[in-house]
Every structure is written in C-alpha cells, then in structure tokens.
CSV table of C-alpha atoms and ligand atoms in Angstrom, one decimal:
chain,number,residue,atom,x,y,z
A,700,MET,CA,95.2,106.2,134.7
A,701,ALA,CA,97.9,103.3,133.6
A,702,ARG,CA,100.9,103.5,131.0
A,703,ILE,CA,100.7,101.5,128.5
A,704,HIS,CA,104.1,101.2,126.8
A,705,PHE,CA,106.0,98.4,124.3
A,706,PRO,CA,109.9,97.9,124.0
A,707,LYS,CA,112.2,100.0,122.2
A,708,ASP,CA,112.6,97.6,119.8
A,709,PHE,CA,109.4,97.0,118.9
A,710,VAL,CA,108.6,97.7,114.8
A,711,TRP,CA,105.1,100.0,114.8
A,712,GLY,CA,103.6,100.5,111.2
A,713,THR,CA,100.7,100.5,108.5
A,714,ALA,CA,99.9,98.2,105.9
A,715,THR,CA,98.5,98.7,102.2
A,716,ALA,CA,97.7,95.7,99.4
A,717,SER,CA,99.1,96.7,95.8
A,718,TYR,CA,95.7,96.0,93.8
A,719,GLN,CA,93.8,97.7,96.5
A,720,ILE,CA,95.8,101.1,96.7
A,721,GLU,CA,97.8,101.4,93.4
A,722,GLY,CA,95.3,101.9,90.6
A,723,ALA,CA,97.1,102.2,87.2
A,724,TYR,CA,95.3,99.2,86.3
A,725,GLN,CA,96.4,98.9,82.2
A,726,GLU,CA,99.5,101.1,83.0
A,727,ASP,CA,103.4,100.2,82.1
A,728,GLY,CA,102.5,97.1,80.8
A,729,ARG,CA,101.2,95.6,84.0
A,730,GLY,CA,98.3,92.4,83.1
A,731,LEU,CA,95.2,91.7,84.1
A,732,SER,CA,94.3,90.1,87.3
A,733,ILE,CA,91.9,88.5,88.6
A,734,TRP,CA,90.4,90.7,90.5
A,735,ASP,CA,90.3,93.0,87.3
A,736,THR,CA,88.1,90.5,86.2
A,737,PHE,CA,85.3,89.9,89.3
A,738,SER,CA,85.6,93.9,89.8
A,739,HIS,CA,84.7,94.5,86.2
A,740,THR,CA,81.9,91.7,86.4
A,741,PRO,CA,78.5,93.3,87.6
A,742,GLY,CA,77.1,92.1,90.5
A,743,LYS,CA,80.4,91.0,92.2
A,744,VAL,CA,81.4,94.3,94.2
A,745,VAL,CA,79.6,96.4,95.8
A,746,ASN,CA,79.0,100.0,93.6
A,747,ASN,CA,80.3,98.0,91.0
A,748,ASP,CA,83.4,99.1,92.3
A,749,ASN,CA,86.8,98.6,90.8
A,750,GLY,CA,90.8,98.7,90.8
A,751,ASN,CA,90.6,100.6,88.0
A,752,VAL,CA,91.8,104.2,89.7
A,753,ALA,CA,91.7,102.9,94.3
A,754,CYS,CA,94.2,105.5,95.9
A,755,ASP,CA,96.1,106.3,92.8
A,756,SER,CA,99.0,105.7,94.8
A,757,TYR,CA,101.2,104.5,91.5
A,758,HIS,CA,101.1,107.8,91.0
A,759,ARG,CA,101.6,109.8,94.3
A,760,TYR,CA,103.8,106.6,96.3
A,761,GLU,CA,105.5,109.7,97.2
A,762,GLU,CA,102.2,111.2,99.1
A,763,ASP,CA,101.5,108.3,100.7
A,764,VAL,CA,106.1,107.9,101.7
A,765,ALA,CA,105.7,111.7,103.2
A,766,LEU,CA,102.8,110.3,104.9
A,767,LEU,CA,104.4,107.4,106.7
A,768,LYS,CA,107.0,110.1,107.9
A,769,LYS,CA,105.0,112.0,109.6
A,770,LEU,CA,103.5,109.5,111.0
A,771,GLY,CA,106.7,108.6,112.8
A,772,VAL,CA,106.4,104.1,111.6
A,773,LYS,CA,109.2,102.4,111.7
A,774,ALA,CA,107.8,100.0,108.5
A,775,TYR,CA,105.9,100.3,105.7
A,776,ARG,CA,103.5,96.8,104.6
A,777,PHE,CA,102.5,96.8,101.1
A,778,SER,CA,102.2,94.2,98.9
A,779,ILE,CA,104.3,93.9,95.0
A,780,ALA,CA,101.9,93.2,92.2
A,781,TRP,CA,102.8,90.4,90.4
A,782,PRO,CA,100.3,90.9,87.0
A,783,ARG,CA,102.9,94.1,86.9
A,784,ILE,CA,105.9,92.1,87.0
A,785,PHE,CA,105.2,88.9,84.8
A,786,PRO,CA,101.7,90.2,82.9
A,787,ASN,CA,101.6,86.8,81.5
A,788,GLY,CA,101.7,84.8,84.8
A,789,THR,CA,105.4,83.7,82.8
A,790,GLY,CA,108.0,84.7,81.1
A,791,GLU,CA,109.1,87.9,80.4
A,792,VAL,CA,110.2,90.2,83.1
A,793,ASN,CA,108.4,93.7,82.8
A,794,GLU,CA,111.3,95.8,83.5
A,795,LYS,CA,108.9,99.1,84.3
A,796,GLY,CA,106.8,96.5,86.6
A,797,LEU,CA,110.4,96.4,88.6
A,798,ALA,CA,111.5,99.8,87.8
A,799,TYR,CA,108.0,101.0,90.1
A,800,TYR,CA,108.5,99.3,92.7
A,801,THR,CA,112.1,100.3,93.0
A,802,LYS,CA,111.2,103.6,92.9
A,803,VAL,CA,108.9,102.6,96.0
A,804,VAL,CA,111.7,101.1,97.9
A,805,ASP,CA,114.0,103.6,97.4
A,806,ALA,CA,112.0,106.5,98.9
A,807,LEU,CA,111.3,104.6,102.1
A,808,LEU,CA,114.4,103.6,102.4
A,809,ALA,CA,115.6,107.3,101.8
A,810,ALA,CA,112.1,108.4,104.2
A,811,GLY,CA,114.0,105.7,107.2
A,812,ILE,CA,111.2,103.5,106.8
A,813,GLU,CA,112.0,99.6,105.8
A,814,PRO,CA,109.7,98.5,103.5
A,815,CYS,CA,108.1,94.9,104.4
A,816,VAL,CA,107.2,93.5,101.1
A,817,THR,CA,103.9,90.7,100.2
A,818,LEU,CA,104.4,88.6,97.4
A,819,TYR,CA,101.2,87.2,97.5
A,820,HIS,CA,98.1,89.5,97.8
A,821,TRP,CA,95.6,88.2,96.1
A,822,ASP,CA,95.9,89.1,92.7
A,823,LEU,CA,96.9,86.6,90.5
A,824,PRO,CA,97.6,87.2,87.0
A,825,GLN,CA,94.3,86.4,85.4
A,826,ALA,CA,96.6,84.2,82.3
A,827,LEU,CA,97.7,81.6,85.2
A,828,GLN,CA,94.1,82.0,86.5
A,829,ASP,CA,92.4,81.2,82.4
A,830,LYS,CA,95.0,77.8,83.0
A,831,GLY,CA,92.9,76.8,86.7
A,832,GLY,CA,94.9,78.6,89.3
A,833,TRP,CA,95.8,78.2,91.9
A,834,ASP,CA,93.9,74.5,91.7
A,835,ASN,CA,96.8,74.3,89.3
A,836,ARG,CA,99.8,72.7,90.3
A,837,ASP,CA,101.5,74.5,87.7
A,838,THR,CA,100.8,78.0,89.3
A,839,ILE,CA,103.5,76.5,91.7
A,840,GLN,CA,106.5,76.7,90.0
A,841,ALA,CA,105.2,79.9,88.3
A,842,PHE,CA,104.9,81.6,91.7
A,843,VAL,CA,108.3,80.4,92.6
A,844,LYS,CA,109.7,81.8,89.7
A,845,TYR,CA,107.9,85.7,90.3
A,846,ALA,CA,109.7,85.2,93.8
A,847,GLU,CA,113.1,84.2,92.7
A,848,VAL,CA,112.8,87.5,90.7
A,849,ILE,CA,111.7,90.1,93.1
A,850,PHE,CA,114.1,88.7,95.7
A,851,LYS,CA,117.3,89.0,93.4
A,852,ALA,CA,115.8,92.2,92.6
A,853,PHE,CA,115.4,93.8,96.4
A,854,ASP,CA,118.2,91.6,97.9
A,855,GLY,CA,119.6,94.6,100.9
A,856,LYS,CA,117.0,96.5,100.6
A,857,ILE,CA,114.0,94.7,101.5
A,858,LYS,CA,114.6,93.1,104.5
A,859,GLN,CA,110.9,91.6,105.6
A,860,TRP,CA,109.2,89.5,102.7
A,861,ILE,CA,106.2,87.7,103.4
A,862,THR,CA,105.2,85.0,101.0
A,863,PHE,CA,101.3,85.2,101.4
A,864,ASN,CA,98.3,87.0,102.8
A,865,GLU,CA,95.4,85.2,104.7
A,866,THR,CA,95.7,81.9,102.3
A,867,TRP,CA,92.5,81.0,103.8
A,868,CYS,CA,91.0,84.2,101.6
A,869,VAL,CA,92.8,82.7,99.1
A,870,SER,CA,91.1,79.7,99.3
A,871,PHE,CA,88.0,79.5,101.3
A,872,LEU,CA,86.4,83.1,100.9
A,873,SER,CA,87.4,82.6,97.0
A,874,ASN,CA,86.8,79.4,95.9
A,875,TYR,CA,84.3,77.8,98.6
A,876,ILE,CA,82.2,81.3,99.8
A,877,GLY,CA,82.7,83.2,96.1
A,878,ALA,CA,82.7,85.9,97.6
A,879,HIS,CA,86.1,87.1,96.3
A,880,ALA,CA,87.9,87.0,92.9
A,881,PRO,CA,87.5,84.0,91.1
A,882,GLY,CA,84.3,83.8,93.2
A,883,ASN,CA,84.1,79.6,93.0
A,884,THR,CA,82.2,77.9,95.2
A,885,ASP,CA,83.6,74.5,95.2
A,886,LEU,CA,85.3,72.9,98.4
A,887,GLN,CA,87.4,70.4,97.3
A,888,LEU,CA,88.3,73.3,94.6
A,889,ALA,CA,89.0,75.5,97.5
A,890,VAL,CA,91.0,73.1,99.9
A,891,ASN,CA,93.1,72.2,96.7
A,892,VAL,CA,93.7,76.2,96.5
A,893,ALA,CA,94.7,76.1,100.1
A,894,HIS,CA,97.1,73.6,100.3
A,895,HIS,CA,98.8,74.4,97.0
A,896,CYS,CA,99.7,78.0,98.1
A,897,MET,CA,101.2,76.4,101.3
A,898,VAL,CA,103.2,73.8,99.2
A,899,ALA,CA,103.9,78.0,97.1
A,900,HIS,CA,104.9,79.8,100.5
A,901,GLY,CA,107.4,77.0,101.9
A,902,GLU,CA,109.3,76.3,97.8
A,903,ALA,CA,109.5,80.2,98.2
A,904,VAL,CA,111.0,79.8,101.8
A,905,LYS,CA,113.5,77.4,100.4
A,906,ILE,CA,114.5,79.4,97.3
A,907,PHE,CA,115.1,82.2,99.6
A,908,ARG,CA,117.3,80.0,101.7
A,909,GLU,CA,119.6,79.0,98.6
A,910,LEU,CA,120.1,82.1,97.5
A,911,GLY,CA,121.1,83.5,100.5
A,912,VAL,CA,118.3,87.0,100.9
A,913,GLN,CA,119.2,89.1,103.4
A,914,GLY,CA,116.5,89.8,105.9
A,915,GLU,CA,113.5,87.6,107.3
A,916,ILE,CA,110.6,85.6,105.7
A,917,GLY,CA,107.6,84.1,107.0
A,918,THR,CA,103.6,84.2,106.1
A,919,THR,CA,100.6,86.0,106.8
A,920,HIS,CA,97.5,84.5,108.3
A,921,ASN,CA,94.4,85.6,108.8
A,922,LEU,CA,93.4,83.5,112.3
A,923,SER,CA,90.0,83.9,114.3
A,924,TRP,CA,88.9,83.8,117.8
A,925,LEU,CA,85.4,81.8,118.1
A,926,GLU,CA,84.6,80.6,121.5
A,927,PRO,CA,82.3,78.0,122.7
A,928,TYR,CA,79.1,79.4,123.8
A,929,SER,CA,79.2,76.7,126.8
A,930,THR,CA,81.0,73.9,128.3
A,931,SER,CA,78.5,71.6,126.5
A,932,PRO,CA,80.7,69.1,124.4
A,933,GLU,CA,78.6,69.7,121.5
A,934,ASP,CA,79.6,73.7,121.4
A,935,GLN,CA,83.4,73.5,122.3
A,936,ALA,CA,83.8,70.5,119.3
A,937,ALA,CA,81.3,73.3,117.3
A,938,ALA,CA,83.3,76.3,118.0
A,939,HIS,CA,86.6,74.6,117.3
A,940,ARG,CA,86.5,73.3,113.9
A,941,HIS,CA,85.4,76.5,113.3
A,942,ARG,CA,88.7,77.4,114.2
A,943,ALA,CA,91.0,75.5,113.0
A,944,TYR,CA,88.5,76.2,109.4
A,945,THR,CA,90.7,79.7,110.0
A,946,ASN,CA,93.7,78.8,111.9
A,947,GLU,CA,95.0,75.4,112.7
A,948,TRP,CA,94.1,74.3,109.0
A,949,PHE,CA,97.0,76.4,108.3
A,950,MET,CA,98.8,76.6,111.2
A,951,GLU,CA,99.4,73.2,111.9
A,952,PRO,CA,101.0,72.8,108.0
A,953,THR,CA,103.3,75.5,108.1
A,954,PHE,CA,104.5,74.2,112.3
A,955,LYS,CA,104.0,70.9,112.3
A,956,GLY,CA,104.4,69.5,108.8
A,957,SER,CA,100.8,68.2,108.6
A,958,TYR,CA,97.0,68.7,109.3
A,959,PRO,CA,94.8,68.2,111.4
A,960,GLN,CA,93.0,65.3,111.5
A,961,PHE,CA,89.7,65.7,112.8
A,962,MET,CA,89.8,68.2,111.0
A,963,VAL,CA,91.3,66.1,107.7
A,964,ASP,CA,88.0,63.7,108.8
A,965,TRP,CA,85.5,66.4,108.9
A,966,PHE,CA,86.0,67.9,105.2
A,967,LYS,CA,86.2,64.4,103.8
A,968,SER,CA,83.1,63.6,105.8
A,969,LYS,CA,81.7,66.6,102.9
A,970,GLY,CA,83.9,64.9,100.4
A,971,ALA,CA,86.8,66.8,100.7
A,972,GLU,CA,90.4,65.4,100.4
A,973,VAL,CA,93.4,66.8,100.3
A,974,PRO,CA,95.3,66.7,96.9
A,975,VAL,CA,98.9,66.2,98.9
A,976,LEU,CA,102.0,64.8,97.0
A,977,PRO,CA,105.4,63.1,98.7
A,978,GLY,CA,107.0,66.3,99.7
A,979,ASP,CA,104.5,68.1,99.7
A,980,MET,CA,103.9,68.7,103.9
A,981,GLU,CA,108.2,68.9,104.5
A,982,THR,CA,107.8,71.7,101.9
A,983,ILE,CA,104.8,73.4,103.7
A,984,SER,CA,106.8,73.2,107.7
A,985,GLN,CA,109.9,75.3,106.3
A,986,LYS,CA,111.3,76.8,109.6
A,987,ILE,CA,110.6,80.5,108.9
A,988,ASP,CA,111.2,84.1,110.5
A,989,PHE,CA,108.2,85.3,111.8
A,990,ILE,CA,104.5,84.4,111.6
A,991,GLY,CA,102.4,87.1,110.0
A,992,VAL,CA,98.9,87.0,111.9
A,993,ASN,CA,95.8,89.5,110.8
A,994,TYR,CA,93.3,89.7,113.7
A,995,TYR,CA,90.0,91.8,113.1
A,996,SER,CA,87.6,89.7,115.5
A,997,GLY,CA,86.5,86.9,117.4
A,998,GLY,CA,83.6,85.9,118.6
A,999,PHE,CA,80.9,83.1,120.0
A,1000,GLY,CA,79.8,79.9,118.1
A,1001,ARG,CA,77.8,77.0,119.7
A,1002,TYR,CA,76.1,73.5,117.9
A,1003,LYS,CA,73.6,73.5,115.3
A,1004,LYS,CA,72.8,70.2,113.7
A,1005,ASP,CA,73.6,71.6,109.2
A,1006,GLU,CA,74.6,74.9,110.6
A,1007,GLY,CA,77.2,75.8,107.6
A,1008,LEU,CA,79.9,74.2,107.4
A,1009,PHE,CA,80.8,72.9,110.2
A,1010,ASP,CA,77.0,72.2,112.7
A,1011,CYS,CA,77.9,76.3,114.3
A,1012,GLU,CA,76.3,78.7,114.5
A,1013,GLN,CA,77.8,82.5,115.7
A,1014,VAL,CA,76.0,83.6,118.9
A,1015,GLN,CA,75.5,86.9,119.1
A,1016,LEU,CA,76.1,89.0,122.5
A,1017,GLY,CA,75.8,92.5,122.5
A,1018,PHE,CA,79.2,93.2,121.6
A,1019,ASP,CA,79.8,96.7,119.8
A,1020,LYS,CA,80.5,96.1,115.7
A,1021,THR,CA,82.3,97.9,113.8
A,1022,TYR,CA,80.8,98.8,109.7
A,1023,MET,CA,82.0,95.3,108.6
A,1024,ASP,CA,79.5,93.9,111.5
A,1025,TRP,CA,82.0,92.6,113.6
A,1026,ASN,CA,82.8,92.4,117.1
A,1027,VAL,CA,84.6,94.3,118.8
A,1028,TYR,CA,86.5,91.7,120.7
A,1029,PRO,CA,90.2,93.2,121.7
A,1030,ASP,CA,91.0,89.9,124.4
A,1031,GLY,CA,90.2,87.6,121.3
A,1032,LEU,CA,93.8,88.6,119.9
A,1033,TYR,CA,95.1,88.4,123.3
A,1034,LYS,CA,93.4,85.0,122.9
A,1035,VAL,CA,94.9,84.0,119.5
A,1036,LEU,CA,98.4,85.0,120.2
A,1037,SER,CA,98.8,83.4,123.2
A,1038,TRP,CA,97.4,80.2,121.6
A,1039,VAL,CA,99.9,81.1,118.5
A,1040,HIS,CA,102.2,81.1,121.7
A,1041,GLU,CA,101.6,78.3,123.4
A,1042,GLU,CA,101.1,75.7,120.2
A,1043,TYR,CA,103.8,77.1,117.2
A,1044,GLY,CA,106.8,78.1,119.9
A,1045,ASP,CA,108.8,81.1,120.4
A,1046,THR,CA,108.6,82.2,116.4
A,1047,PRO,CA,108.6,85.8,116.8
A,1048,ILE,CA,105.0,86.9,115.7
A,1049,TYR,CA,104.0,90.5,114.0
A,1050,ILE,CA,100.7,91.9,113.5
A,1051,THR,CA,100.4,92.6,110.1
A,1052,GLU,CA,97.3,93.8,110.4
A,1053,ASN,CA,94.7,95.1,112.4
A,1054,GLY,CA,92.1,97.8,112.8
A,1055,ALA,CA,88.7,98.8,112.0
A,1056,CYS,CA,85.8,100.0,109.4
A,1057,TYR,CA,83.6,102.6,110.5
A,1058,GLU,CA,81.1,105.1,108.8
A,1059,ASP,CA,83.9,108.1,108.5
A,1060,THR,CA,82.5,111.9,107.7
A,1061,LEU,CA,85.4,114.7,105.9
A,1062,THR,CA,83.8,118.2,107.7
A,1063,ALA,CA,84.5,120.7,105.5
A,1064,GLU,CA,87.8,121.4,107.5
A,1065,ASN,CA,88.9,118.0,106.5
A,1066,LYS,CA,88.9,116.5,109.6
A,1067,VAL,CA,87.6,113.6,110.0
A,1068,HIS,CA,86.2,112.5,113.6
A,1069,ASP,CA,87.1,109.0,114.0
A,1070,VAL,CA,86.4,108.4,117.7
A,1071,LEU,CA,85.8,105.1,117.8
A,1072,ARG,CA,88.1,103.9,115.2
A,1073,THR,CA,90.3,105.5,117.9
A,1074,ALA,CA,89.4,103.1,120.7
A,1075,TYR,CA,89.6,100.2,118.5
A,1076,TYR,CA,92.7,100.7,118.1
A,1077,ARG,CA,93.5,101.6,122.0
A,1078,LYS,CA,91.8,98.3,123.1
A,1079,HIS,CA,93.6,96.4,120.8
A,1080,PHE,CA,97.4,98.6,121.9
A,1081,ILE,CA,96.5,97.2,125.2
A,1082,GLN,CA,95.6,93.8,124.7
A,1083,CYS,CA,99.6,93.4,122.5
A,1084,GLU,CA,100.9,95.1,125.9
A,1085,ARG,CA,98.9,92.6,127.8
A,1086,LEU,CA,100.6,89.8,125.4
A,1087,ILE,CA,104.3,91.3,125.8
A,1088,GLU,CA,104.3,91.3,129.0
A,1089,SER,CA,102.8,87.4,129.2
A,1090,GLY,CA,105.8,86.5,127.0
A,1091,VAL,CA,104.5,86.5,124.1
A,1092,PRO,CA,106.8,87.3,121.2
A,1093,LEU,CA,105.3,89.7,119.7
A,1094,LYS,CA,107.7,92.1,118.1
A,1095,GLY,CA,105.5,94.5,115.9
A,1096,TYR,CA,102.7,95.7,114.9
A,1097,PHE,CA,101.2,96.9,111.1
A,1098,ALA,CA,97.6,99.0,111.4
A,1099,TRP,CA,95.1,98.1,109.1
A,1100,SER,CA,95.2,100.2,106.5
A,1101,LEU,CA,97.4,103.4,106.1
A,1102,LEU,CA,95.0,104.3,103.4
A,1103,ASP,CA,91.0,104.2,103.1
A,1104,ASN,CA,90.9,101.6,99.5
A,1105,PHE,CA,89.6,99.2,97.9
A,1106,GLU,CA,88.3,97.0,100.2
A,1107,TRP,CA,87.1,93.9,97.8
A,1108,ALA,CA,84.0,93.2,97.3
A,1109,GLU,CA,83.0,96.0,99.5
A,1110,GLY,CA,84.4,98.4,96.7
A,1111,TYR,CA,85.2,102.3,98.4
A,1112,LEU,CA,82.0,101.6,100.4
A,1113,LYS,CA,84.0,100.0,103.9
A,1114,ARG,CA,86.7,102.8,105.1
A,1115,PHE,CA,89.6,100.9,106.9
A,1116,GLY,CA,92.0,104.2,106.8
A,1117,ILE,CA,93.3,106.1,109.6
A,1118,VAL,CA,93.5,108.6,106.8
A,1119,TYR,CA,90.9,109.1,104.6
A,1120,THR,CA,90.8,109.2,100.7
A,1121,ASN,CA,88.9,111.1,99.1
A,1122,TYR,CA,87.5,109.2,95.6
A,1123,GLU,CA,86.3,112.5,93.9
A,1124,THR,CA,89.6,114.7,94.6
A,1125,LEU,CA,92.6,111.4,95.9
A,1126,GLU,CA,93.6,113.6,98.3
A,1127,ARG,CA,94.4,112.2,101.8
A,1128,HIS,CA,93.3,113.3,105.1
A,1129,PRO,CA,94.8,112.1,108.1
A,1130,LYS,CA,92.2,111.3,110.5
A,1131,ASP,CA,92.4,111.8,114.6
A,1132,SER,CA,93.5,108.3,114.2
A,1133,TYR,CA,96.2,109.0,112.3
A,1134,TYR,CA,97.2,111.6,114.7
A,1135,PHE,CA,96.9,108.8,117.7
A,1136,ILE,CA,98.7,106.5,116.5
A,1137,GLN,CA,101.3,108.8,115.9
A,1138,ASP,CA,101.2,109.6,119.4
A,1139,VAL,CA,101.6,106.5,120.4
A,1140,ILE,CA,104.2,105.3,118.0
A,1141,ARG,CA,106.2,109.0,118.8
A,1142,ASN,CA,105.9,108.6,123.5
A,1143,ASN,CA,105.8,104.5,122.2
A,1144,GLY,CA,103.2,103.8,124.7
A,1145,PHE,CA,99.7,105.7,125.9
A,1146,GLU,CA,98.3,106.6,129.4
A,1147,ALA,CA,95.4,103.8,129.1
B,1479,LIG,N1,83.2,82.9,107.3
B,1479,LIG,N2,82.0,82.9,106.7
B,1479,LIG,N3,81.8,83.4,106.7
B,1479,LIG,C1,80.5,83.6,105.8
B,1479,LIG,C2,80.5,84.7,104.7
B,1479,LIG,O1,81.4,85.8,104.4
B,1479,LIG,C3,80.8,86.9,103.2
B,1479,LIG,C4,82.3,87.5,103.7
B,1479,LIG,O2,83.8,87.2,104.6
B,1479,LIG,C5,84.6,87.7,104.8
B,1479,LIG,C6,85.7,87.3,105.8
B,1479,LIG,C7,86.5,87.7,106.1
B,1479,LIG,C8,86.7,89.4,104.7
B,1479,LIG,C9,88.5,90.0,105.5
B,1479,LIG,C10,87.9,91.2,104.8
B,1479,LIG,N4,89.9,91.6,105.5
B,1479,LIG,C11,89.9,92.6,105.2
B,1479,LIG,C12,91.3,92.7,104.9
B,1479,LIG,N5,92.2,91.3,104.7
B,1479,LIG,C13,93.6,92.5,103.8
B,1479,LIG,C14,93.5,92.9,103.7
B,1479,LIG,O3,93.4,93.3,102.2
B,1479,LIG,C15,92.2,93.3,104.0
B,1479,LIG,O4,91.5,94.8,102.8
B,1479,LIG,N6,89.6,90.7,106.1
B,1479,LIG,N7,89.0,89.8,106.5
B,1479,LIG,C16,86.2,89.8,104.2
B,1479,LIG,C17,85.5,89.5,103.9
C-alpha cells in the first residue's frame, strides 16, 4: 500500500451553486432567473423538475454548514444568486438578498470555514435575458455593477472570488447545443456569449483591483481531456479541435489575450466570428490570482467527416461510466492540469469541481453505500497527489457536490452529492463517500 499525502496547506472543500440548492425561488424579493423560466418550460428538464424548492438551503443553510464543519473542510464554494441582489438585473439593490448571504457567510466564518464565492453560476436575471442576455454587451456592465455591490458588501469576509463558472456551459451548452438555459441553438450567438462573458470576467477583475478588495480572484473553466484515438494527423487534429472547444477557446483569451487562430478559422468556416471590440482582449486577460478547473471526464476522439461541429467522433474504449454516461478517466485529470501548467505557467490551480453521479439507494438506516463514488474520489485524489509531486501548483480541491441537488437539465434524477438529499423530507444523510473524504481530510491523505 502506498501512502497518498497532501501538503499541510492544501485546501479541501466542497462546492454547490445557488439555483441548484437554495429553493425559495420567490422569497425575500428574489427575481426570476433564466433557470426558473427554463425549468418551468415543459420538456426542458427531466421529469419537469425545477429549482422552486431544491434542497431548501435558503432555510436550511445552518444544517449545511454543520455538515461542512463535521466533514472538516477548510473552505466551501457556493454561488450568489444575482436575482436575489438585483431582482430586475439592475436598478435597486434588494437588501434582503444581501442579508441572506451575510447570514451564510457569517455562519461559515463562525464554523472556521472560508467562503469561496462564485459570482455567476448560470442564474442570469430573466429581465436581462429579455433584453438579449449575454448576447447584449449591456449585460457586461450590469454584471460589473452586481459584482461591485458584492465586493463592497463582503470585502474582508470573502477572500476567494470566482467570477464565472464554466463559461463553456454558459455559451456553447446553453446557446449552441441548447441543453441548458436559455436553450438557444445558434453558433454565432454562442460565440458572442462566450466572448461577452469573458469580457465581463475581465471587467470584474479590474474593478476588484480598483476597489482594493482583500483576497484573491480567479475564474473557473470546465476543462475536458479528449485524446486522439490514433497518432494519425487527422485524428490528432480532430481531437485537438474538440479539446480546444472546451479548453483553449477559454484559456487562451484568459491567459494570453488571444483566441487560438486555428479555432477562429474553424468557427469562421462554420459561419461564426468573434465580436471583438478594441480593448476586449486586454480586458479579458487581466492577471488573475488563481485558475479554477472543473474536471469530470475525458476520452478519445478520431476524425470522422461531418461528425458534429469538429469532424470528430468520440471512441468508446470500455471505460467504466458514471450515471451521466461519462468515462471514469482519472488520468485525464493529470493530463489536463499538466497541460494547464505547461501552457499557462505557475498561476495557482484549484480543482473547483470534481465528482461523480451514480444511482444511490438510501437504506432503512438512512445509509448510502456509494462504493463507486468513493472509488471515483480515491482515483482522482491519487492523480491530485501525482500532480503536486510533479510540480503542478495545485492548491486545493472542491468536491462536487456537498449535497445531491438540481442537476440542471437532468433535474433531481442525477445525484452528485456526498450527502444524500431526501427530496420528500429535505433531510440530509451523509453517504459513505462523505466519511471517506472526512477521513482523507482528517489525515490529509490515505493508504492507496
Ligand atoms: N459536448 N457535446 N455534448 C453533446 C450533448 O451534450 C448534452 C449535455 O452536455 C453536458 C455537458 C456538460 C455537463 C456538465 C454538468 N456538469 C456538472 C455541473 N458543473 C457545474 C455544476 O453546476 C454541476 O452541476 N458539468 N458539466 C452537462 C451536460
């Protein structure tokens, strides 16, 4: 048995997001978001589930904080719902919204847990979507105003700030593939949204610096690792295009202030061009203090003419699958973060999401023996140690997710939590994976 161990200052945490756990969708002045609209539209979400109640964390956050304290985490990543702060997206601040998050932040600090806050985790105020949403550059300034209010309200309490979560999901998944809110299917629109979100990220970093806000700011991209099925130039080019779709398209602007030219050319061949205005790329590539990476899976791709957007088909090689039908591919975590370090330098990296969805059964004793999820975490923790040992500046890890919650278009069918949520009673029941992670945190390692 080998002992897997982590640096003393390694930050262990878990992650959630406002629309997925809070519920209370009309409480205390909250405005509607695009996810309320999307989930209330029949056929968009499995079983027509919605976030009206979710895990009811709006009223049960103290239970959640107690679970976090018992788990032993140093930090907790959650998101602030823009529609609770600006119900109409702009205009008057809703003080009750600020008051709610003050209670959550104060409860975390009292428990000795550092809040790590995501400003935008997909719940755009519907009022802004009605004016074009992220396709409209005015939304950039609305986001900066929202960010400024939050920076000022929590300066000194929140020390780790994430501007956006998974801009690929916000842009391509939601506006080209159409699987997430607002459910558009237009490539040019998706390219516009990606660009405007990245400009908004940069503008928020600028005002964070101008205000002298304490702490560190970064952003989170969901990176996947698609390898070429063979060494043939066609397979290598096809896999690279698909990998760049989720990776370079976002990481190059963020770190180097330019889009990858081979992808600009590819998108142009598909009829989409990036709406860059003078100064945009300098804004996007404002220096950040850390990069958040969400990693779930990877795989293998090979050239197939006219397959999808990139003439690339995914090749099944017999990997174990999660209930999302994603490969369990821990090596992909090592490869993608090694690539980040090689390509973008020594900016500290946090894994801001990693975890697995499996069908869970609650026993009569309120136990969940989630053997597969525990094995997933064990395998990915081993890769985390491997990364640190190889000199990658991996500073922390946030498990997705603390609780089973509203998994977007999959609704409540897909459970990612290390704590089981009983949606009838809203009781929380730690799973075996929770106790495994509790032990890893307590010992800062484990026997592999
Ligand atoms: N690429 N082509 N796809 C072809 C068709 O795909 C349709 C569906 O696609 C996807 C792709 C990715 C995801 C996804 C989910 N999470 C987990 C969340 N992360 C943020 C946090 O809120 C978690 O809930 N991360 N990623 C879902 C669906």
